[in-house]
XYZ file of N, CA and C in Angstrom:
531
model
N -89.464 7.354 -163.365
C -88.326 7.187 -164.237
C -87.014 7.154 -163.468
N -87.017 7.660 -162.238
C -85.802 7.645 -161.427
C -85.469 6.232 -160.979
N -86.451 5.349 -160.947
C -86.235 3.962 -160.554
C -86.590 3.065 -161.739
N -85.594 2.627 -162.487
C -85.866 1.829 -163.698
C -86.697 0.572 -163.442
N -86.507 -0.057 -162.290
C -87.269 -1.275 -161.998
C -88.759 -0.960 -161.873
N -89.074 0.165 -161.217
C -90.481 0.535 -161.072
C -91.080 0.972 -162.406
N -90.296 1.662 -163.222
C -90.773 2.058 -164.553
C -91.064 0.815 -165.394
N -90.190 -0.188 -165.317
C -90.410 -1.427 -166.070
C -91.661 -2.145 -165.572
N -91.884 -2.145 -164.264
C -93.079 -2.779 -163.708
C -94.340 -2.031 -164.144
N -94.289 -0.702 -164.146
C -95.435 0.088 -164.592
C -95.728 -0.183 -166.061
N -94.684 -0.247 -166.871
C -94.849 -0.531 -168.303
C -95.515 -1.900 -168.498
N -95.048 -2.894 -167.762
C -95.608 -4.246 -167.873
C -97.077 -4.258 -167.443
N -97.401 -3.523 -166.384
C -98.783 -3.441 -165.915
C -99.681 -2.804 -166.970
N -99.216 -1.710 -167.581
C -100.007 -1.057 -168.627
C -100.237 -1.988 -169.815
N -99.195 -2.668 -170.236
C -99.316 -3.597 -171.362
C -100.306 -4.715 -171.031
N -100.244 -5.217 -169.799
C -101.163 -6.273 -169.380
C -102.608 -5.771 -169.379
N -102.814 -4.585 -168.802
C -104.173 -4.020 -168.749
C -104.746 -3.863 -170.151
N -103.950 -3.329 -171.064
C -104.430 -3.121 -172.429
C -104.707 -4.444 -173.136
N -103.881 -5.452 -172.875
C -104.082 -6.762 -173.503
C -105.315 -7.480 -172.956
N -105.810 -7.039 -171.806
C -106.950 -7.703 -171.170
C -108.150 -6.775 -171.012
N -108.348 -5.868 -171.977
C -109.562 -5.066 -172.014
C -109.483 -3.684 -171.403
N -108.354 -3.283 -170.870
C -108.215 -1.944 -170.309
C -108.343 -0.887 -171.402
N -108.722 0.298 -171.015
C -108.860 1.384 -171.977
C -110.179 1.362 -172.724
N -111.152 0.602 -172.230
C -112.439 0.466 -172.907
C -113.265 1.743 -172.802
N -113.128 2.470 -171.704
C -113.870 3.706 -171.516
C -112.928 4.898 -171.678
N -113.503 6.074 -171.843
C -112.687 7.270 -172.017
C -111.803 7.564 -170.831
N -112.357 7.456 -169.597
C -111.539 7.757 -168.431
C -110.417 6.751 -168.288
N -110.663 5.488 -168.621
C -109.635 4.461 -168.525
C -108.536 4.691 -169.567
N -108.935 5.035 -170.780
C -107.953 5.295 -171.841
C -107.138 6.547 -171.514
N -107.782 7.566 -170.971
C -107.063 8.781 -170.582
C -106.055 8.474 -169.480
N -106.449 7.669 -168.525
C -105.581 7.271 -167.415
C -104.346 6.538 -167.943
N -104.580 5.616 -168.881
C -103.473 4.864 -169.486
C -102.557 5.815 -170.264
N -103.139 6.759 -170.995
C -102.355 7.746 -171.748
C -101.483 8.565 -170.802
N -102.042 8.961 -169.679
C -101.291 9.718 -168.681
C -100.061 8.942 -168.219
N -100.211 7.667 -167.960
C -99.070 6.877 -167.486
C -98.024 6.673 -168.575
N -98.460 6.511 -169.836
C -97.472 6.428 -170.913
C -96.701 7.741 -171.012
N -97.392 8.858 -170.816
C -96.716 10.157 -170.831
C -95.699 10.246 -169.698
N -96.067 9.778 -168.511
C -95.141 9.799 -167.365
C -93.891 8.983 -167.676
N -94.076 7.895 -168.419
C -92.934 7.052 -168.788
C -92.152 7.616 -169.972
N -92.622 8.729 -170.558
C -91.919 9.344 -171.679
C -92.066 8.584 -172.980
N -93.143 7.821 -173.112
C -93.377 6.979 -174.294
C -94.281 7.704 -175.284
N -93.718 8.625 -176.048
C -94.497 9.440 -176.974
C -95.308 8.651 -177.979
N -94.751 7.573 -178.519
C -95.500 6.793 -179.504
C -96.710 6.121 -178.859
N -96.586 5.712 -177.610
C -97.721 5.118 -176.892
C -98.754 6.186 -176.542
N -98.282 7.408 -176.243
C -99.209 8.513 -176.012
C -100.042 8.729 -177.268
N -99.369 8.818 -178.412
C -100.087 9.026 -179.670
C -101.068 7.891 -179.942
N -100.629 6.661 -179.783
C -101.480 5.497 -180.023
C -102.746 5.542 -179.164
N -102.584 5.893 -177.906
C -103.719 5.909 -176.994
C -104.611 7.132 -177.181
N -104.036 8.272 -177.555
C -104.873 9.428 -177.885
C -105.715 9.131 -179.120
N -105.124 8.468 -180.111
C -105.881 8.094 -181.311
C -107.046 7.163 -180.941
N -106.775 6.186 -180.084
C -107.833 5.262 -179.656
C -108.903 6.007 -178.862
N -108.481 6.921 -178.019
C -109.423 7.715 -177.228
C -110.347 8.521 -178.134
N -109.758 9.216 -179.105
C -110.575 10.052 -179.994
C -111.452 9.212 -180.923
N -110.953 8.065 -181.353
C -111.730 7.218 -182.267
C -112.876 6.492 -181.563
N -112.656 6.072 -180.324
C -113.623 5.190 -179.673
C -114.377 5.801 -178.493
N -113.869 6.876 -177.931
C -114.463 7.369 -176.685
C -114.717 8.865 -176.687
N -114.863 9.448 -177.866
C -115.050 10.894 -177.938
C -116.164 11.226 -178.931
N -117.124 12.039 -178.473
C -118.161 12.531 -179.365
C -117.558 13.550 -180.333
N -118.240 13.880 -181.437
C -117.722 14.880 -182.386
C -117.430 16.247 -181.745
N -118.109 16.569 -180.640
C -117.864 17.849 -179.969
C -116.709 17.768 -178.959
N -115.963 16.666 -178.974
C -114.796 16.385 -178.130
C -115.144 16.060 -176.685
N -116.400 15.848 -176.366
C -116.777 15.411 -175.026
C -116.591 13.894 -174.932
N -116.305 13.423 -173.734
C -116.065 11.995 -173.517
C -117.331 11.189 -173.756
N -117.200 10.112 -174.493
C -118.279 9.217 -174.874
C -118.143 7.957 -174.027
N -119.003 7.811 -173.040
C -118.934 6.670 -172.134
C -120.038 5.666 -172.486
N -119.679 4.396 -172.660
C -120.701 3.409 -173.015
C -121.658 3.160 -171.843
N -122.922 2.976 -172.163
C -123.908 2.594 -171.147
C -124.940 1.678 -171.798
N -125.786 1.067 -170.997
C -126.803 0.151 -171.524
C -127.803 0.854 -172.430
N -127.997 2.163 -172.212
C -128.949 2.928 -173.021
C -128.276 3.682 -174.157
N -127.024 3.407 -174.412
C -126.281 4.108 -175.443
C -125.231 5.017 -174.818
N -124.381 5.579 -175.620
C -123.290 6.388 -175.081
C -123.792 7.651 -174.381
N -123.137 7.984 -173.285
C -123.470 9.179 -172.517
C -122.190 9.966 -172.265
N -122.349 11.233 -171.977
C -121.217 12.078 -171.645
C -120.749 11.776 -170.226
N -119.419 11.655 -170.067
C -118.827 11.506 -168.735
C -117.563 12.362 -168.695
N -117.500 13.309 -167.802
C -116.435 14.307 -167.760
C -115.062 13.711 -167.427
N -115.009 12.559 -166.782
C -113.744 11.978 -166.344
C -112.745 11.810 -167.489
N -113.230 11.401 -168.652
C -112.336 11.229 -169.799
C -111.752 12.551 -170.266
N -112.539 13.636 -170.201
C -112.033 14.950 -170.593
C -110.973 15.449 -169.619
N -111.248 15.318 -168.334
C -110.257 15.731 -167.336
C -108.986 14.885 -167.457
N -109.169 13.588 -167.638
C -108.014 12.693 -167.753
C -107.170 12.972 -168.984
N -107.823 13.287 -170.098
C -107.089 13.605 -171.325
C -106.293 14.886 -171.157
N -106.897 15.880 -170.520
C -106.194 17.134 -170.244
C -104.988 16.878 -169.357
N -105.160 16.052 -168.331
C -104.041 15.716 -167.441
C -102.936 14.981 -168.193
N -103.309 14.087 -169.104
C -102.311 13.353 -169.882
C -101.512 14.294 -170.779
N -102.187 15.241 -171.402
C -101.481 16.197 -172.256
C -100.561 17.089 -171.429
N -101.020 17.500 -170.249
C -100.156 18.289 -169.363
C -98.940 17.474 -168.947
N -99.131 16.197 -168.712
C -98.024 15.310 -168.325
C -97.010 15.168 -169.451
N -97.464 15.266 -170.703
C -96.535 15.251 -171.839
C -95.580 16.437 -171.781
N -96.047 17.530 -171.244
C -95.298 18.778 -171.288
C -94.443 19.037 -170.062
N -94.936 18.696 -168.896
C -94.172 18.940 -167.666
C -94.545 17.896 -166.638
N -93.551 17.387 -165.966
C -93.777 16.394 -164.927
C -93.114 16.861 -163.647
N -93.840 16.764 -162.554
C -93.284 17.112 -161.254
C -93.004 15.811 -160.521
N -91.765 15.650 -160.108
C -91.344 14.430 -159.415
C -91.527 14.572 -157.917
N -91.538 13.452 -157.244
C -91.687 13.457 -155.797
C -90.498 14.096 -155.095
N -89.370 14.181 -155.779
C -88.200 14.824 -155.169
C -88.245 16.339 -155.308
N -89.325 16.876 -155.859
C -89.489 18.318 -155.957
C -88.900 18.916 -157.211
N -88.624 18.127 -158.212
C -88.089 18.684 -159.449
C -89.152 18.621 -160.542
N -89.000 19.513 -161.514
C -89.910 19.550 -162.652
C -89.128 19.161 -163.893
N -89.694 18.286 -164.684
C -89.059 17.833 -165.917
C -89.912 18.259 -167.096
N -89.328 18.971 -168.046
C -90.029 19.274 -169.283
C -89.752 18.130 -170.240
N -90.806 17.466 -170.723
C -90.650 16.282 -171.564
C -91.021 16.584 -173.006
N -90.971 17.832 -173.404
C -91.436 18.202 -174.746
C -90.852 17.312 -175.834
N -89.557 17.171 -175.952
C -89.048 16.343 -177.049
C -89.472 14.883 -176.942
N -89.476 14.324 -175.740
C -89.758 12.903 -175.579
C -91.200 12.549 -175.904
N -92.124 13.321 -175.410
C -93.518 12.925 -175.563
C -94.216 13.575 -176.741
N -93.920 14.827 -177.024
C -94.705 15.546 -178.029
C -94.323 15.215 -179.457
N -93.065 15.030 -179.719
C -92.644 14.767 -181.088
C -93.325 13.515 -181.618
N -93.268 12.450 -180.854
C -93.882 11.215 -181.304
C -95.400 11.309 -181.292
N -95.948 12.188 -180.461
C -97.406 12.326 -180.380
C -97.929 13.328 -181.402
N -97.160 13.634 -182.432
C -97.559 14.529 -183.516
C -97.846 15.945 -183.030
N -97.179 16.322 -181.972
C -97.263 17.688 -181.475
C -95.854 18.278 -181.564
N -95.215 18.137 -182.709
C -93.814 18.503 -182.865
C -93.561 19.983 -182.626
N -94.522 20.830 -182.921
C -94.372 22.264 -182.687
C -95.619 22.764 -181.982
N -95.409 23.688 -181.042
C -96.564 24.210 -180.333
C -96.172 25.107 -179.185
N -97.159 25.460 -178.419
C -96.956 26.329 -177.261
C -98.060 26.068 -176.258
N -97.748 26.327 -175.009
C -98.736 26.250 -173.940
C -98.445 27.388 -172.971
N -99.496 27.971 -172.431
C -99.351 29.044 -171.456
C -100.142 28.701 -170.208
N -99.548 28.985 -169.054
C -100.259 28.859 -167.794
C -100.423 27.452 -167.268
N -99.503 26.550 -167.608
C -99.553 25.192 -167.086
C -99.171 25.257 -165.607
N -100.122 24.968 -164.730
C -99.911 25.137 -163.290
C -99.018 24.041 -162.729
N -98.087 24.455 -161.882
C -97.179 23.542 -161.199
C -97.446 23.624 -159.706
N -97.169 22.569 -158.962
C -97.343 22.625 -157.513
C -96.509 23.746 -156.900
N -97.030 24.337 -155.863
C -96.285 25.367 -155.159
C -96.556 26.776 -155.623
N -97.426 26.953 -156.598
C -97.820 28.298 -156.989
C -97.065 28.897 -158.156
N -96.602 28.106 -159.080
C -95.954 28.634 -160.281
C -96.689 28.136 -161.517
N -96.576 28.899 -162.584
C -97.130 28.509 -163.880
C -95.998 28.453 -164.886
N -96.152 27.608 -165.872
C -95.127 27.361 -166.876
C -95.683 27.656 -168.261
N -94.931 28.429 -169.038
C -95.235 28.650 -170.452
C -94.127 27.957 -171.239
N -94.482 27.247 -172.282
C -93.505 26.555 -173.119
C -93.741 26.876 -174.587
N -92.660 26.954 -175.338
C -92.715 27.054 -176.792
C -91.718 26.033 -177.322
N -92.151 25.196 -178.268
C -91.254 24.221 -178.869
C -91.490 24.172 -180.365
N -90.430 23.866 -181.093
C -90.495 23.739 -182.549
C -89.743 22.494 -182.966
N -90.347 21.716 -183.857
C -89.741 20.490 -184.357
C -89.217 19.609 -183.234
N -89.989 19.517 -182.149
C -89.629 18.661 -181.029
C -88.532 19.208 -180.137
N -88.145 20.449 -180.339
C -87.072 21.043 -179.550
C -87.607 22.222 -178.747
N -87.352 22.209 -177.451
C -87.793 23.290 -176.591
C -87.082 24.579 -176.977
N -87.859 25.636 -177.189
C -87.307 26.946 -177.547
C -87.200 27.843 -176.315
N -88.294 27.961 -175.555
C -88.286 28.761 -174.331
C -89.195 28.125 -173.294
N -88.856 28.360 -172.051
C -89.685 27.977 -170.917
C -89.737 29.182 -170.000
N -90.907 29.678 -169.710
C -91.063 30.823 -168.814
C -91.818 30.365 -167.572
N -91.284 30.735 -166.426
C -91.910 30.417 -165.147
C -92.418 31.697 -164.514
N -93.622 31.632 -163.952
C -94.240 32.779 -163.304
C -94.707 32.307 -161.928
N -94.186 32.923 -160.874
C -94.531 32.502 -159.515
C -95.593 33.405 -158.911
N -96.633 32.802 -158.365
C -97.646 33.556 -157.632
C -97.220 33.705 -156.173
N -96.419 32.763 -155.706
C -95.907 32.746 -154.338
C -94.416 32.389 -154.429
N -93.656 32.547 -153.367
C -92.253 32.116 -153.431
C -92.188 30.660 -153.899
N -91.296 30.390 -154.818
C -91.263 29.084 -155.481
C -89.833 28.673 -155.743
N -89.529 27.414 -155.472
C -88.185 26.886 -155.705
C -88.300 25.450 -156.196
N -87.572 25.155 -157.276
C -87.599 23.806 -157.819
C -86.418 23.610 -158.756
N -86.002 22.354 -158.918
C -85.018 22.001 -159.935
C -85.772 21.778 -161.241
N -85.331 22.454 -162.271
C -85.973 22.330 -163.574
C -85.030 21.586 -164.507
N -85.535 20.515 -165.085
C -84.788 19.737 -166.068
C -85.419 20.010 -167.423
N -84.642 20.539 -168.356
C -85.186 20.754 -169.694
C -84.072 20.668 -170.715
N -84.408 20.113 -171.844
C -83.477 20.007 -172.970
C -82.146 19.407 -172.540
N -82.203 18.413 -171.642
C -80.994 17.713 -171.233
C -80.152 18.456 -170.213
N -80.619 19.561 -169.701
C -79.867 20.327 -168.709
C -80.711 20.494 -167.454
N -80.091 21.033 -166.422
C -80.765 21.219 -165.144
C -80.423 22.585 -164.589
N -81.422 23.233 -163.972
C -81.191 24.535 -163.339
C -81.997 24.593 -162.053
N -81.420 25.190 -161.036
C -82.134 25.447 -159.781
C -82.803 26.803 -159.929
N -84.129 26.834 -159.823
C -84.876 28.073 -160.011
C -85.507 28.459 -158.680
N -85.294 29.702 -158.272
C -85.925 30.236 -157.068
C -86.511 31.586 -157.425
N -87.813 31.706 -157.216
C -88.514 32.936 -157.573
C -89.239 33.510 -156.363
N -89.307 34.811 -156.301
C -90.122 35.507 -155.306
C -91.558 35.549 -155.818
N -92.473 35.905 -154.941
C -93.861 36.054 -155.366
C -93.942 37.087 -156.479
N -94.745 36.784 -157.501
C -94.982 37.634 -158.671
C -93.723 37.853 -159.524
N -92.729 37.014 -159.372
C -91.523 37.110 -160.191
C -91.619 36.098 -161.332
N -91.028 36.447 -162.477
C -90.993 35.565 -163.640
C -89.570 35.433 -164.133
N -89.302 34.345 -164.814
C -88.014 34.136 -165.448
C -88.267 33.368 -166.751
N -87.534 33.724 -167.787
C -87.603 33.020 -169.056
C -86.291 32.307 -169.270
N -86.402 31.044 -169.649
C -85.231 30.197 -169.862
C -85.176 29.774 -171.326
N -83.980 29.657 -171.839
C -83.786 29.082 -173.161
C -82.855 27.888 -172.984
N -83.035 26.857 -173.741
C -82.178 25.688 -173.602
C -80.713 26.053 -173.761
N -79.848 25.480 -172.993
C -80.149 24.449 -171.986
C -80.404 25.048 -170.612
N -81.617 25.482 -170.348
C -82.070 26.005 -169.058
C -81.292 27.227 -168.586
N -80.923 28.120 -169.450
C -80.189 29.311 -169.019
C -81.148 30.490 -168.916
N -80.921 31.355 -167.904
C -81.756 32.545 -167.684
C -81.459 33.608 -168.736
N -82.471 34.349 -169.072
C -82.251 35.598 -169.828
C -83.352 36.570 -169.543
């Protein structure tokens, strides 16, 4: 998202893949959902999750992969779907910053209110989030090791530095309390 030209190219690639048979299997649909989440396209996340659940998921929520002998379980779609949902909630950029995308991705994906605990971030930190009606209420960071990152949430930015086993709770717009 930091480079609009690359985001536009990624969007065009996803649209092309879908128009030409992409997303036929659970792992492929999960992969596509993950990229829509990275682009902050909540309505596309919802559309692809619906397709994933309708076409590539058994009633027990395991991935349904087509084969010549009938559908079989394949774990890749489950892992990919989990990764896509995590991407809806927090994104780590190559510049070392973390972006909470709760309003952008979850509201349109019919996850307007919710919570997540223990979402692992690179570098040894975990993130807890609570949101209501598409608005981030709190973000709590818990570091297992010394951790430093720029956190973007609710339209604001904060530099967070934690010692090992230290936690901090933030309320929008990214203020400590």
